[in-house]
Backbone as a chain_set.jsonl record, in Angstrom:
{"seq": "XXXXXXXXXXXXXXXXXXXXXXXXXXXXXXXXXXXXXXXXXXXXXXXXXXXXXXXXXXXXXXXXXXXXXXXXXXXXXXXXXXXXXXXXXXXXXXXXXXXXXXXXXXXXXXXXXXXXXXXXXXXXXXXXXXXXXXXXXXXXXXXXXXXXXXXXXXXXXXXXXXXXXXXXXXXXXXXXXXXXXXXXXXXXXXXXXXXXXXXXXXXXXXXXXXXXXXXXXXXXXXXXXX", "coords": {"N": [[40.022, 44.689, 113.032], [36.683, 44.854, 114.232], [34.877, 47.88, 114.903], [32.652, 47.72, 116.406], [31.498, 46.478, 119.453], [30.335, 43.772, 121.222], [29.06, 43.055, 124.311], [28.381, 40.189, 125.973], [26.63, 37.332, 127.36], [26.869, 33.98, 126.655], [24.675, 32.194, 127.078], [22.513, 33.693, 127.705], [19.324, 34.537, 126.673], [18.647, 37.059, 125.505], [21.16, 38.023, 124.748], [21.799, 36.089, 122.878], [19.847, 36.623, 120.932], [20.689, 39.141, 120.06], [23.163, 38.46, 118.903], [22.308, 36.76, 116.816], [20.778, 38.563, 115.269], [22.678, 40.512, 114.54], [24.337, 38.888, 113.013], [22.553, 38.125, 110.97], [22.183, 40.581, 109.753], [24.68, 40.969, 108.806], [26.596, 42.486, 110.099], [29.681, 43.452, 111.289], [31.403, 42.552, 114.279], [33.129, 42.515, 117.404], [33.638, 40.491, 120.329], [33.002, 40.591, 123.853], [33.031, 38.463, 126.39], [30.901, 38.099, 129.141], [30.139, 37.779, 132.645], [27.431, 38.254, 134.237], [26.66, 38.006, 136.901], [28.832, 38.423, 138.474], [30.745, 40.619, 140.565], [32.605, 42.321, 139.368], [31.813, 42.602, 136.76], [31.963, 44.053, 133.558], [29.705, 45.047, 132.32], [28.152, 46.227, 134.212], [29.008, 48.847, 134.422], [28.161, 49.905, 132.094], [25.466, 49.514, 131.536], [22.593, 50.466, 133.236], [20.951, 48.481, 134.344], [22.648, 46.409, 134.68], [22.721, 44.207, 133.06], [23.455, 42.019, 130.285], [22.562, 41.925, 126.758], [25.058, 44.317, 125.686], [25.813, 46.655, 123.259], [28.465, 48.351, 121.957], [28.894, 50.958, 119.783], [31.05, 52.363, 117.584], [31.52, 55.618, 116.295], [30.226, 58.684, 114.928], [27.746, 60.218, 116.35], [29.275, 58.146, 118.959], [27.775, 55.151, 120.235], [26.108, 53.535, 122.95], [24.39, 50.774, 123.265], [21.912, 49.423, 125.118], [20.775, 46.348, 126.062], [18.556, 43.987, 124.401], [16.357, 45.01, 122.892], [17.027, 47.656, 122.158], [19.276, 47.132, 120.616], [18.271, 45.552, 118.496], [16.546, 47.432, 117.367], [18.372, 49.418, 116.531], [19.833, 47.983, 114.621], [17.86, 47.535, 112.678], [17.222, 50.173, 111.974], [19.561, 50.896, 110.733], [19.488, 49.797, 108.248], [18.958, 49.873, 104.653], [16.509, 49.123, 103.74], [13.6, 47.183, 104.8], [14.583, 44.646, 107.078], [14.463, 42.821, 109.395], [12.04, 43.584, 110.268], [8.854, 43.509, 109.017], [7.465, 45.083, 106.046], [4.744, 45.286, 105.925], [2.079, 46.594, 107.812], [0.383, 45.172, 109.571], [1.8, 42.798, 109.996], [4.079, 43.846, 111.183], [3.007, 44.72, 113.582], [2.345, 42.246, 114.653], [4.878, 41.129, 114.953], [5.865, 42.766, 117.003], [4.075, 42.091, 119.037], [4.723, 39.384, 119.504], [7.451, 39.478, 120.185], [7.254, 40.91, 122.556], [5.806, 39.059, 124.01], [7.723, 37.024, 124.441], [9.601, 38.507, 125.888], [8.245, 39.029, 128.215], [5.937, 37.169, 129.177], [6.951, 34.572, 128.429], [9.543, 34.676, 129.466], [8.983, 35.106, 132.202], [7.371, 32.884, 132.911], [8.584, 30.567, 131.962], [11.516, 30.716, 131.458], [12.382, 31.893, 133.873], [11.984, 29.868, 135.581], [12.873, 27.272, 134.462], [15.445, 27.914, 133.336], [16.561, 29.032, 135.562], [16.697, 26.829, 137.297], [18.212, 24.97, 135.785], [20.449, 26.362, 134.793], [21.194, 28.799, 136.217], [21.388, 27.977, 138.915], [23.599, 26.06, 138.971], [25.661, 27.865, 138.188], [25.665, 29.737, 140.232], [26.064, 28.171, 142.369], [23.941, 27.053, 143.885], [22.889, 24.66, 144.576], [21.262, 21.485, 143.638], [18.866, 21.074, 140.873], [15.37, 21.585, 141.56], [12.864, 19.234, 141.726], [10.059, 19.721, 141.689], [9.88, 22.352, 140.768], [11.004, 22.074, 138.235], [9.041, 20.477, 137.022], [6.879, 22.287, 136.983], [7.91, 24.356, 135.368], [8.274, 22.98, 132.967], [5.654, 22.271, 132.292], [4.595, 24.821, 131.844], [6.173, 25.53, 129.658], [5.228, 23.726, 127.704], [2.681, 24.787, 127.223], [3.311, 27.246, 125.966], [4.742, 26.34, 123.714], [2.709, 25.016, 122.358], [1.142, 27.151, 121.522], [2.884, 28.402, 119.69], [3.191, 26.336, 117.856], [0.623, 26.231, 116.783], [0.506, 28.743, 115.512], [2.43, 28.372, 113.509], [1.271, 26.519, 111.932], [-0.213, 27.945, 110.208], [1.372, 29.822, 109.023], [4.421, 30.843, 107.342], [6.569, 31.832, 108.79], [6.99, 32.914, 112.222], [5.633, 35.393, 112.609], [4.471, 35.844, 110.191], [4.896, 36.098, 106.696], [7.64, 36.237, 106.303], [11.006, 35.95, 107.583], [11.589, 37.404, 110.764], [12.099, 39.783, 113.477], [10.683, 38.492, 115.468], [11.089, 35.754, 115.019], [13.846, 35.635, 115.397], [14.108, 36.346, 118.122], [12.53, 34.337, 119.305], [13.972, 32.031, 118.514], [16.331, 32.478, 119.888], [15.558, 32.2, 122.585], [14.45, 29.566, 122.581], [16.58, 28.022, 121.66], [18.369, 28.184, 123.751], [17.046, 26.753, 125.779], [16.937, 24.362, 124.404], [19.59, 23.528, 124.386], [19.834, 22.493, 126.941], [18.265, 20.299, 126.713], [15.485, 20.538, 126.968], [13.334, 20.591, 125.221], [11.044, 18.652, 123.539], [11.167, 17.921, 120.501], [9.863, 16.218, 118.713], [7.22, 16.226, 119.425], [6.239, 18.526, 118.408], [5.824, 19.135, 115.43], [5.522, 21.206, 113.451], [6.835, 23.359, 114.653], [9.331, 22.235, 114.896], [10.128, 22.018, 112.189], [10.237, 24.745, 111.528], [12.309, 25.495, 113.302], [14.448, 24.047, 112.304], [14.807, 25.357, 109.873], [15.619, 27.968, 110.658], [17.78, 27.339, 112.211], [19.578, 26.471, 110.357], [20.559, 28.699, 109.125], [23.297, 30.904, 108.327], [23.847, 32.76, 110.41], [23.314, 31.395, 112.701], [25.261, 29.57, 113.294], [27.476, 30.225, 115.101], [26.172, 30.01, 117.608], [25.72, 27.319, 117.866], [28.146, 26.37, 118.547], [28.514, 27.069, 121.159], [29.255, 26.256, 124.533], [28.321, 25.082, 127.707], [29.745, 25.37, 130.847], [30.82, 22.385, 132.233], [28.658, 20.884, 131.362], [27.523, 19.006, 128.759], [25.891, 19.66, 125.59], [22.467, 18.821, 124.604], [22.169, 15.836, 122.636], [21.326, 16.343, 119.983], [21.76, 18.992, 119.595], [23.586, 20.549, 117.976], [23.024, 19.525, 115.53], [21.923, 19.961, 112.293], [19.923, 18.674, 110.921], [17.773, 17.17, 112.47]], "CA": [[39.089, 44.457, 114.142], [35.487, 45.677, 114.121], [34.711, 48.921, 115.913], [31.48, 47.383, 117.201], [31.846, 45.509, 120.495], [29.169, 43.224, 121.906], [29.247, 42.439, 125.62], [27.28, 39.218, 126.041], [26.772, 36.039, 128.021], [26.389, 33.112, 125.586], [23.43, 31.489, 127.341], [21.453, 34.659, 127.949], [18.548, 34.622, 125.433], [18.774, 38.368, 124.888], [22.462, 38.06, 124.097], [21.712, 35.243, 121.681], [19.062, 37.337, 119.924], [21.558, 40.183, 119.507], [24.139, 37.809, 118.027], [21.613, 36.311, 115.613], [20.381, 39.707, 114.452], [23.893, 41.074, 113.963], [24.761, 37.979, 111.959], [21.614, 38.212, 109.86], [22.431, 41.863, 109.097], [26.072, 40.952, 108.346], [27.322, 43.57, 110.757], [30.862, 42.922, 111.961], [31.539, 42.932, 115.679], [33.963, 41.693, 118.256], [32.891, 40.135, 121.525], [33.545, 40.512, 125.205], [32.186, 37.556, 127.158], [30.708, 38.628, 130.489], [29.438, 36.969, 133.645], [26.748, 39.373, 134.886], [26.466, 37.799, 138.345], [30.061, 38.735, 139.186], [30.8, 42.029, 140.969], [33.45, 43.133, 138.49], [31.351, 42.489, 135.374], [32.026, 45.376, 132.934], [28.378, 45.514, 131.903], [27.618, 47.066, 135.278], [29.371, 50.242, 134.174], [27.623, 50.309, 130.791], [24.007, 49.412, 131.525], [22.097, 50.627, 134.61], [20.37, 47.238, 134.858], [23.721, 45.45, 134.905], [22.465, 43.002, 132.293], [23.773, 41.994, 128.866], [23.708, 42.353, 125.973], [25.338, 45.73, 125.442], [26.586, 46.844, 122.038], [29.111, 49.653, 121.793], [29.052, 51.274, 118.366], [31.93, 53.503, 117.373], [31.07, 56.488, 115.222], [29.942, 60.073, 115.298], [28.298, 59.976, 117.688], [29.369, 56.76, 119.402], [26.548, 54.715, 120.898], [26.093, 52.378, 123.832], [23.036, 50.238, 123.143], [21.706, 48.54, 126.263], [19.796, 45.284, 125.983], [18.305, 43.51, 123.048], [15.427, 45.853, 122.148], [17.759, 48.773, 121.566], [20.176, 46.609, 119.591], [17.458, 45.185, 117.338], [16.067, 48.662, 116.757], [19.484, 50.059, 115.836], [20.135, 47.192, 113.426], [16.824, 47.801, 111.671], [17.358, 51.565, 111.524], [20.77, 51.034, 109.93], [19.303, 49.167, 106.944], [18.362, 50.68, 103.586], [15.133, 48.665, 103.618], [13.233, 46.252, 105.872], [15.387, 43.443, 107.25], [13.812, 41.924, 110.351], [10.705, 44.121, 110.52], [8.158, 43.501, 107.729], [6.901, 46.341, 105.559], [3.306, 45.257, 106.181], [1.791, 47.118, 109.152], [-0.196, 44.126, 110.419], [2.874, 41.88, 110.387], [4.937, 44.568, 112.131], [2.322, 44.666, 114.876], [2.467, 40.879, 115.157], [6.258, 40.985, 115.423], [5.971, 43.426, 118.307], [3.316, 41.299, 120.015], [5.435, 38.156, 119.84], [8.684, 39.776, 120.928], [6.834, 41.263, 123.913], [5.422, 37.78, 124.641], [8.939, 36.383, 124.935], [10.24, 39.354, 126.889], [7.47, 39.046, 129.464], [5.32, 35.92, 129.629], [7.84, 33.419, 128.308], [10.625, 34.847, 130.438], [8.475, 34.953, 133.568], [6.739, 31.594, 133.177], [9.44, 29.449, 131.554], [12.947, 30.913, 131.729], [12.624, 32.183, 135.291], [11.921, 28.591, 136.288], [13.758, 26.245, 133.916], [16.835, 28.357, 133.253], [17.057, 29.196, 136.93], [17.032, 25.519, 137.849], [19.207, 24.254, 134.988], [21.624, 27.158, 134.472], [21.621, 29.742, 137.25], [21.793, 27.279, 140.144], [24.997, 25.625, 138.897], [26.579, 28.995, 138.121], [25.705, 30.417, 141.527], [26.283, 27.124, 143.39], [22.748, 27.062, 144.737], [22.399, 23.309, 144.782], [20.699, 20.8, 142.467], [17.518, 21.49, 140.476], [14.259, 21.112, 142.374], [11.978, 18.476, 140.837], [8.751, 20.373, 141.576], [10.015, 23.522, 139.916], [11.2, 21.593, 136.872], [7.725, 20.061, 136.49], [6.082, 23.483, 136.712], [8.485, 25.03, 134.217], [8.027, 22.184, 131.76], [4.239, 22.413, 131.947], [4.441, 26.146, 131.255], [6.804, 25.485, 128.334], [4.305, 23.042, 126.785], [1.627, 25.741, 126.847], [3.847, 28.203, 125.002], [5.07, 25.643, 122.475], [1.451, 24.753, 121.66], [0.757, 28.403, 120.868], [3.751, 28.601, 118.525], [2.839, 25.286, 116.886], [-0.602, 26.661, 116.115], [0.845, 29.839, 114.608], [3.21, 27.897, 112.377], [0.39, 25.745, 111.054], [-0.868, 28.884, 109.303], [2.324, 30.817, 108.563], [5.77, 30.388, 107.009], [7.39, 32.23, 109.928], [6.12, 33.144, 113.378], [4.788, 36.586, 112.488], [3.867, 35.979, 108.867], [5.457, 35.539, 105.467], [9.098, 36.336, 106.206], [11.797, 35.962, 108.821], [11.479, 38.696, 111.44], [12.611, 39.833, 114.843], [9.976, 37.502, 116.284], [11.786, 34.476, 114.86], [15.169, 35.777, 116.017], [13.933, 36.312, 119.573], [12.065, 32.998, 119.657], [15.075, 31.085, 118.356], [17.29, 32.722, 120.97], [15.032, 31.584, 123.806], [14.269, 28.125, 122.459], [17.879, 27.359, 121.52], [18.958, 28.068, 125.092], [16.391, 25.613, 126.41], [17.294, 23.154, 123.665], [20.908, 23.093, 124.841], [19.641, 21.711, 128.159], [17.411, 19.159, 126.411], [14.16, 20.774, 127.532], [12.284, 20.618, 124.206], [10.806, 17.386, 122.832], [10.777, 18.433, 119.186], [8.967, 15.287, 118.014], [5.834, 16.561, 119.779], [5.885, 19.809, 117.799], [6.401, 19.008, 114.085], [5.604, 22.495, 112.771], [7.884, 24.13, 115.318], [10.609, 21.6, 114.552], [10.47, 22.428, 110.824], [10.654, 26.15, 111.64], [13.6, 25.581, 113.983], [15.448, 23.545, 111.368], [15.068, 26.418, 108.896], [16.391, 29.071, 111.236], [19.027, 26.76, 112.708], [20.461, 26.268, 109.214], [21.044, 29.978, 108.611], [24.684, 31.153, 108.764], [23.936, 33.51, 111.662], [23.083, 30.502, 113.841], [26.39, 28.656, 113.52], [28.225, 30.47, 116.342], [25.433, 29.54, 118.78], [25.849, 25.868, 117.953], [29.465, 26.077, 119.122], [28.524, 27.433, 122.578], [29.277, 25.158, 125.498], [28.103, 25.471, 129.097], [30.773, 24.727, 131.67], [30.459, 21.202, 132.994], [27.47, 20.205, 130.857], [27.46, 18.88, 127.304], [24.545, 19.951, 125.083], [21.642, 17.707, 124.146], [22.867, 15.222, 121.497], [20.913, 16.903, 118.694], [21.841, 20.452, 119.67], [24.312, 21.129, 116.845], [22.642, 18.795, 114.325], [21.006, 20.776, 111.505], [18.839, 17.815, 110.417], [17.571, 16.293, 113.631]], "C": [[37.899, 45.41, 114.007], [35.438, 46.708, 115.243], [33.501, 48.66, 116.795], [31.836, 46.275, 118.182], [30.579, 45.079, 121.213], [29.601, 42.562, 123.205], [28.084, 41.474, 125.819], [27.662, 38.005, 126.88], [26.134, 35.01, 127.092], [25.048, 32.438, 125.825], [22.318, 32.408, 127.849], [20.641, 34.802, 126.663], [18.628, 35.973, 124.742], [20.088, 38.523, 124.152], [22.449, 37.233, 122.819], [20.917, 35.947, 120.573], [19.896, 38.435, 119.268], [22.565, 39.578, 118.533], [23.494, 37.356, 116.727], [21.276, 37.478, 114.695], [21.592, 40.37, 113.802], [24.411, 40.194, 112.824], [23.867, 38.055, 110.741], [21.835, 39.498, 109.064], [23.852, 41.97, 108.53], [26.852, 42.17, 108.863], [28.492, 42.96, 111.523], [30.933, 43.421, 113.401], [32.55, 42.01, 116.341], [33.225, 41.491, 119.577], [33.712, 40.276, 122.786], [32.572, 39.633, 125.983], [32.103, 38.057, 128.601], [29.968, 37.627, 131.354], [28.701, 37.948, 134.558], [26.512, 39.211, 136.376], [27.722, 38.13, 139.15], [30.174, 40.244, 139.429], [31.591, 42.899, 139.999], [33.036, 43.051, 137.019], [31.328, 43.872, 134.724], [30.673, 45.913, 132.488], [27.763, 46.427, 132.961], [27.919, 48.537, 135.104], [28.755, 50.785, 132.89], [26.099, 50.388, 130.782], [23.495, 49.527, 132.957], [21.501, 49.349, 135.201], [21.435, 46.202, 135.19], [23.619, 44.194, 134.07], [22.956, 43.129, 130.853], [22.477, 41.745, 128.061], [23.84, 43.866, 125.932], [26.2, 45.814, 124.193], [27.143, 48.258, 122.011], [29.42, 49.862, 120.314], [29.915, 52.513, 118.241], [31.421, 54.325, 116.194], [30.888, 57.894, 115.722], [28.434, 60.29, 115.214], [28.477, 58.476, 117.954], [28.113, 56.428, 120.198], [26.846, 53.575, 121.856], [24.647, 51.901, 123.892], [22.827, 49.168, 124.206], [20.504, 47.632, 126.049], [19.248, 45.121, 124.576], [17.353, 44.399, 122.255], [16.122, 47.004, 121.449], [18.67, 48.302, 120.447], [19.401, 46.232, 118.333], [16.947, 46.424, 116.618], [17.156, 49.358, 115.972], [19.833, 49.312, 114.559], [19.124, 47.495, 112.321], [16.956, 49.215, 111.115], [18.553, 51.753, 110.598], [20.62, 50.473, 108.52], [18.698, 50.134, 105.932], [16.899, 50.315, 103.349], [14.821, 47.698, 104.734], [14.127, 45.019, 105.897], [14.666, 42.447, 108.142], [12.485, 42.479, 110.86], [9.978, 44.197, 109.188], [7.673, 44.893, 107.336], [5.416, 46.436, 105.866], [3.003, 45.653, 107.625], [1.251, 46.048, 110.087], [0.88, 43.149, 110.892], [3.85, 42.552, 111.351], [4.316, 44.538, 113.529], [2.438, 43.272, 115.49], [3.887, 40.596, 115.64], [6.404, 41.58, 116.82], [5.224, 42.64, 119.389], [4.115, 40.082, 120.459], [6.738, 38.421, 120.576], [8.357, 40.187, 122.359], [6.437, 40.013, 124.696], [6.668, 37.112, 125.214], [9.59, 37.197, 126.039], [9.532, 39.27, 128.236], [6.985, 37.658, 129.848], [6.278, 34.742, 129.567], [8.975, 33.496, 129.318], [10.145, 34.576, 131.855], [8.03, 33.527, 133.867], [7.641, 30.4, 132.879], [10.891, 29.673, 131.981], [13.245, 31.127, 133.205], [12.581, 30.916, 136.136], [12.98, 27.624, 135.745], [15.212, 26.7, 133.834], [17.412, 28.657, 134.626], [17.522, 27.856, 137.484], [18.205, 24.866, 137.118], [20.504, 25.026, 134.795], [22.1, 28.017, 135.639], [22.078, 29.033, 138.521], [23.219, 26.73, 140.061], [25.994, 26.788, 138.892], [26.768, 29.66, 139.478], [25.914, 29.457, 142.695], [25.156, 27.115, 144.42], [22.146, 25.674, 144.941], [21.761, 22.726, 143.537], [19.322, 21.35, 142.095], [16.455, 20.863, 141.373], [13.219, 20.481, 141.453], [10.63, 19.173, 140.644], [8.823, 21.582, 140.653], [10.247, 23.122, 138.452], [9.871, 21.167, 136.256], [6.895, 21.278, 136.123], [6.598, 24.224, 135.479], [8.208, 24.293, 132.925], [6.566, 22.227, 131.343], [3.973, 23.773, 131.304], [5.03, 26.18, 129.846], [5.882, 24.817, 127.32], [3.198, 23.983, 126.313], [2.129, 26.698, 125.78], [4.167, 27.533, 123.668], [3.81, 25.324, 121.672], [0.962, 25.996, 120.924], [1.576, 28.61, 119.594], [3.468, 27.557, 117.447], [1.598, 25.674, 116.098], [-0.333, 27.795, 115.125], [1.524, 29.321, 113.344], [2.432, 26.957, 111.476], [-0.245, 26.627, 109.985], [0.107, 29.828, 108.614], [3.652, 30.156, 108.193], [6.743, 30.662, 108.146], [6.463, 32.676, 111.045], [5.156, 34.304, 113.194], [4.131, 36.721, 111.122], [4.668, 35.337, 107.767], [6.972, 35.54, 105.401], [9.742, 36.298, 107.586], [11.754, 37.351, 109.438], [12.152, 38.647, 112.804], [11.937, 38.802, 115.737], [10.663, 36.145, 116.209], [13.155, 34.508, 115.527], [15.06, 35.642, 117.534], [13.479, 34.926, 120.018], [13.192, 31.981, 119.587], [16.114, 31.252, 119.461], [16.83, 32.038, 122.254], [14.984, 30.057, 123.693], [15.597, 27.397, 122.312], [18.575, 27.219, 122.866], [18.361, 26.881, 125.828], [16.763, 24.305, 125.733], [18.663, 22.636, 124.08], [20.767, 22.155, 126.042], [18.662, 20.548, 127.958], [15.986, 19.306, 126.884], [13.024, 20.766, 126.501], [12.215, 19.273, 123.493], [10.266, 17.726, 121.448], [9.803, 17.52, 118.459], [7.503, 15.587, 118.303], [5.333, 17.811, 119.07], [6.428, 19.862, 116.369], [6.517, 20.326, 113.321], [6.71, 23.356, 113.335], [9.261, 23.555, 114.991], [11.048, 22.006, 113.149], [10.949, 23.878, 110.804], [12.048, 26.258, 112.245], [14.722, 25.074, 113.086], [15.804, 24.613, 110.339], [15.963, 27.502, 109.479], [17.739, 28.58, 111.754], [20.053, 26.586, 111.582], [21.015, 27.569, 108.64], [22.46, 30.251, 109.133], [24.788, 31.866, 110.106], [23.841, 32.609, 112.886], [24.323, 29.685, 114.213], [27.18, 28.944, 114.793], [27.508, 29.96, 117.597], [25.606, 28.043, 118.97], [27.196, 25.439, 118.515], [29.536, 26.417, 120.606], [28.534, 26.184, 123.455], [29.171, 25.714, 126.91], [29.05, 24.671, 129.971], [30.21, 23.55, 132.451], [29.259, 20.445, 132.482], [27.485, 20.199, 129.333], [26.041, 19.193, 126.83], [23.766, 18.682, 124.807], [22.26, 17.146, 122.865], [22.538, 15.85, 120.138], [21.195, 18.396, 118.581], [22.471, 21.079, 118.424], [23.979, 20.448, 115.52], [21.616, 19.606, 113.544], [19.811, 19.976, 111.0], [18.536, 16.771, 111.479], [16.141, 15.762, 113.697]], "O": [[38.061, 46.595, 113.714], [35.883, 46.461, 116.364], [33.338, 49.311, 117.827], [32.408, 45.256, 117.796], [29.84, 45.908, 121.744], [30.404, 41.629, 123.204], [26.926, 41.893, 125.833], [28.837, 37.698, 127.08], [24.955, 35.147, 126.765], [24.342, 32.135, 124.863], [21.302, 31.938, 128.361], [21.214, 35.159, 125.634], [18.674, 36.032, 123.513], [20.131, 39.086, 123.058], [23.02, 37.632, 121.804], [21.287, 35.867, 119.401], [19.816, 38.635, 118.056], [22.792, 40.127, 117.455], [24.064, 37.544, 115.652], [21.465, 37.392, 113.481], [21.534, 40.75, 112.632], [24.866, 40.699, 111.797], [24.35, 38.05, 109.609], [21.691, 39.506, 107.842], [24.184, 42.946, 107.856], [27.648, 42.779, 108.148], [28.299, 42.045, 112.323], [30.571, 44.559, 113.699], [32.788, 40.887, 115.896], [32.299, 42.235, 119.9], [34.932, 40.106, 122.792], [31.424, 40.016, 126.207], [33.12, 38.397, 129.205], [29.265, 36.747, 130.857], [29.268, 38.423, 135.541], [26.194, 40.187, 137.055], [27.684, 38.12, 140.38], [29.749, 41.046, 138.597], [31.285, 44.078, 139.827], [33.819, 43.392, 136.133], [30.727, 44.789, 135.283], [30.52, 47.12, 132.3], [26.951, 47.295, 132.644], [27.171, 49.387, 135.585], [28.819, 51.986, 132.627], [25.517, 51.23, 130.098], [23.921, 48.756, 133.817], [21.539, 49.15, 136.415], [21.164, 45.231, 135.896], [24.331, 43.22, 134.317], [22.887, 44.207, 130.262], [21.439, 41.4, 128.627], [22.867, 44.598, 126.117], [27.209, 45.118, 124.084], [26.395, 49.235, 122.038], [30.108, 49.059, 119.683], [29.557, 53.584, 118.731], [30.945, 53.768, 115.205], [31.344, 58.248, 116.809], [27.901, 60.521, 114.128], [27.899, 57.642, 117.257], [27.47, 57.312, 120.763], [27.727, 52.753, 121.605], [23.791, 52.549, 124.495], [23.489, 48.131, 124.192], [19.375, 48.091, 125.879], [19.436, 45.964, 123.699], [17.525, 44.533, 121.043], [15.843, 47.295, 120.285], [18.825, 48.992, 119.439], [19.825, 46.556, 117.224], [16.919, 46.46, 115.388], [16.91, 49.841, 114.867], [20.098, 49.93, 113.528], [19.5, 47.688, 111.165], [16.814, 49.423, 109.91], [18.561, 52.664, 109.77], [21.508, 50.645, 107.685], [18.015, 51.089, 106.301], [16.137, 51.121, 102.813], [15.696, 47.409, 105.55], [14.396, 44.418, 104.856], [14.302, 41.358, 107.7], [11.877, 41.917, 111.771], [10.447, 44.896, 108.291], [7.494, 45.765, 108.185], [4.884, 47.531, 106.047], [3.6, 45.113, 108.557], [1.614, 46.009, 111.263], [0.875, 42.723, 112.047], [4.389, 41.895, 112.241], [5.013, 44.354, 114.527], [2.608, 43.134, 116.701], [4.073, 39.894, 116.633], [6.996, 40.966, 117.707], [5.692, 42.539, 120.523], [4.181, 39.781, 121.651], [7.098, 37.678, 121.49], [9.101, 39.853, 123.281], [6.697, 39.915, 125.895], [6.658, 36.679, 126.366], [10.077, 36.636, 127.02], [10.163, 39.426, 129.281], [7.551, 37.03, 130.743], [6.409, 33.994, 130.536], [9.324, 32.499, 129.949], [10.823, 33.893, 132.623], [8.283, 33.014, 134.958], [7.48, 29.337, 133.478], [11.431, 28.904, 132.776], [14.233, 30.612, 133.73], [13.077, 30.891, 137.262], [13.875, 27.205, 136.478], [16.115, 25.957, 134.219], [18.621, 28.547, 134.831], [18.602, 27.755, 138.066], [19.086, 24.281, 137.747], [21.562, 24.414, 134.648], [23.273, 27.97, 136.009], [23.058, 29.449, 139.139], [23.989, 26.918, 141.003], [27.049, 26.705, 139.52], [27.866, 30.088, 139.833], [25.94, 29.867, 143.856], [25.378, 27.162, 145.629], [21.022, 25.543, 145.425], [21.716, 23.38, 142.495], [18.68, 22.016, 142.907], [16.625, 19.753, 141.878], [12.749, 21.119, 140.511], [10.116, 19.206, 139.526], [7.92, 21.805, 139.846], [9.734, 23.772, 137.542], [9.605, 21.465, 135.091], [6.27, 21.303, 135.063], [5.81, 24.667, 134.643], [7.936, 24.915, 131.898], [6.27, 22.22, 130.148], [3.218, 23.87, 130.337], [4.453, 26.788, 128.944], [5.766, 25.291, 126.19], [2.826, 23.972, 125.139], [1.438, 26.936, 124.789], [3.892, 28.097, 122.609], [3.837, 25.356, 120.441], [0.425, 25.895, 119.82], [1.028, 28.953, 118.547], [3.504, 27.867, 116.256], [1.533, 25.467, 114.886], [-0.883, 27.804, 114.024], [1.226, 29.778, 112.24], [2.881, 26.633, 110.377], [-0.753, 26.129, 108.98], [-0.287, 30.564, 107.709], [3.969, 29.063, 108.66], [7.622, 29.852, 108.439], [5.258, 32.803, 110.827], [3.99, 34.212, 113.579], [3.318, 37.622, 110.915], [5.076, 34.181, 107.874], [7.543, 34.899, 104.519], [9.107, 36.574, 108.603], [11.866, 38.355, 108.735], [12.692, 37.624, 113.224], [12.56, 38.291, 116.668], [10.804, 35.463, 117.224], [13.575, 33.53, 116.146], [15.83, 34.909, 118.154], [13.99, 34.396, 121.005], [13.353, 31.163, 120.492], [16.706, 30.272, 119.914], [17.619, 31.377, 122.929], [15.424, 29.346, 124.597], [15.736, 26.269, 122.787], [19.291, 26.245, 123.098], [19.087, 26.092, 126.433], [16.891, 23.27, 126.387], [18.876, 21.424, 124.121], [21.479, 21.157, 126.152], [18.273, 19.889, 128.922], [15.33, 18.306, 127.177], [11.861, 20.921, 126.876], [13.2, 18.812, 122.916], [9.053, 17.807, 121.249], [8.993, 17.997, 117.663], [6.634, 15.238, 117.505], [4.144, 18.124, 119.121], [7.404, 20.569, 116.118], [7.503, 20.545, 112.618], [7.441, 24.009, 112.59], [10.232, 24.294, 114.829], [12.223, 22.308, 112.939], [11.939, 24.204, 110.149], [12.878, 27.027, 111.76], [15.827, 25.615, 113.108], [16.97, 24.76, 109.973], [16.949, 27.904, 108.86], [18.723, 29.32, 111.737], [21.257, 26.558, 111.836], [21.863, 27.532, 107.748], [22.787, 29.871, 110.257], [25.719, 31.606, 110.868], [24.238, 33.004, 113.982], [24.416, 29.169, 115.327], [27.53, 28.007, 115.51], [28.16, 29.525, 118.546], [25.636, 27.553, 120.099], [27.372, 24.288, 118.914], [30.527, 26.086, 121.257], [27.891, 25.184, 123.138], [29.84, 26.685, 127.264], [29.146, 23.45, 129.851], [29.259, 23.688, 133.221], [28.859, 19.454, 133.093], [27.461, 21.253, 128.697], [25.086, 19.012, 127.586], [24.335, 17.59, 124.778], [22.824, 17.907, 122.079], [23.387, 15.88, 119.246], [20.89, 18.999, 117.552], [21.934, 22.044, 117.881], [24.587, 20.76, 114.495], [20.547, 19.913, 114.072], [18.778, 20.564, 110.679], [18.989, 15.63, 111.393], [15.804, 15.01, 114.612]]}, "num_chains": 1, "name": "protein.A"}
């Protein structure tokens, strides 16, 4: 059994990014599935924010890494050379810009609306999704997808020439929305090609097995060639 333990909620984008990065780095870990909205969630004793993901790393010294930024940073620091942060300074800056975009704007404008309506309401028994909020969230999502489509018309990966933390974080967010059928991939051919590439990587396979209680995924969710 691995000495590294990841506390995560499968449909939390930050948790998904941590899982993808750990898989890409081939770091072994065991999991503890958590439900952060419950009073007895163990993450509450590990992270002051009460939110996953949290990675406990055994060693000298032992570490408790709270939330995805700290986990991604630790993974990169543990490598002998660049893994998910490019060596080029300009591309590193672009990685940081895009990960901040997802952490702030995308989370505030898209996830706080669509994932609240589609995921949080059923979990918290807050009633059915509200049509007006779904429309607003979907319009915001289109704006963000157009930005990413434009980037991928000029680049192999979101931040430049190689897979980076930006792609890991983006895939974590978009795959969560994709489970709920919120992305019309045919409208975004460049983004679809990018998603097919990252979806086919071994680190992605565990995410394709995730299932949300009471709701099957979109039909193409686990299809690598969709």
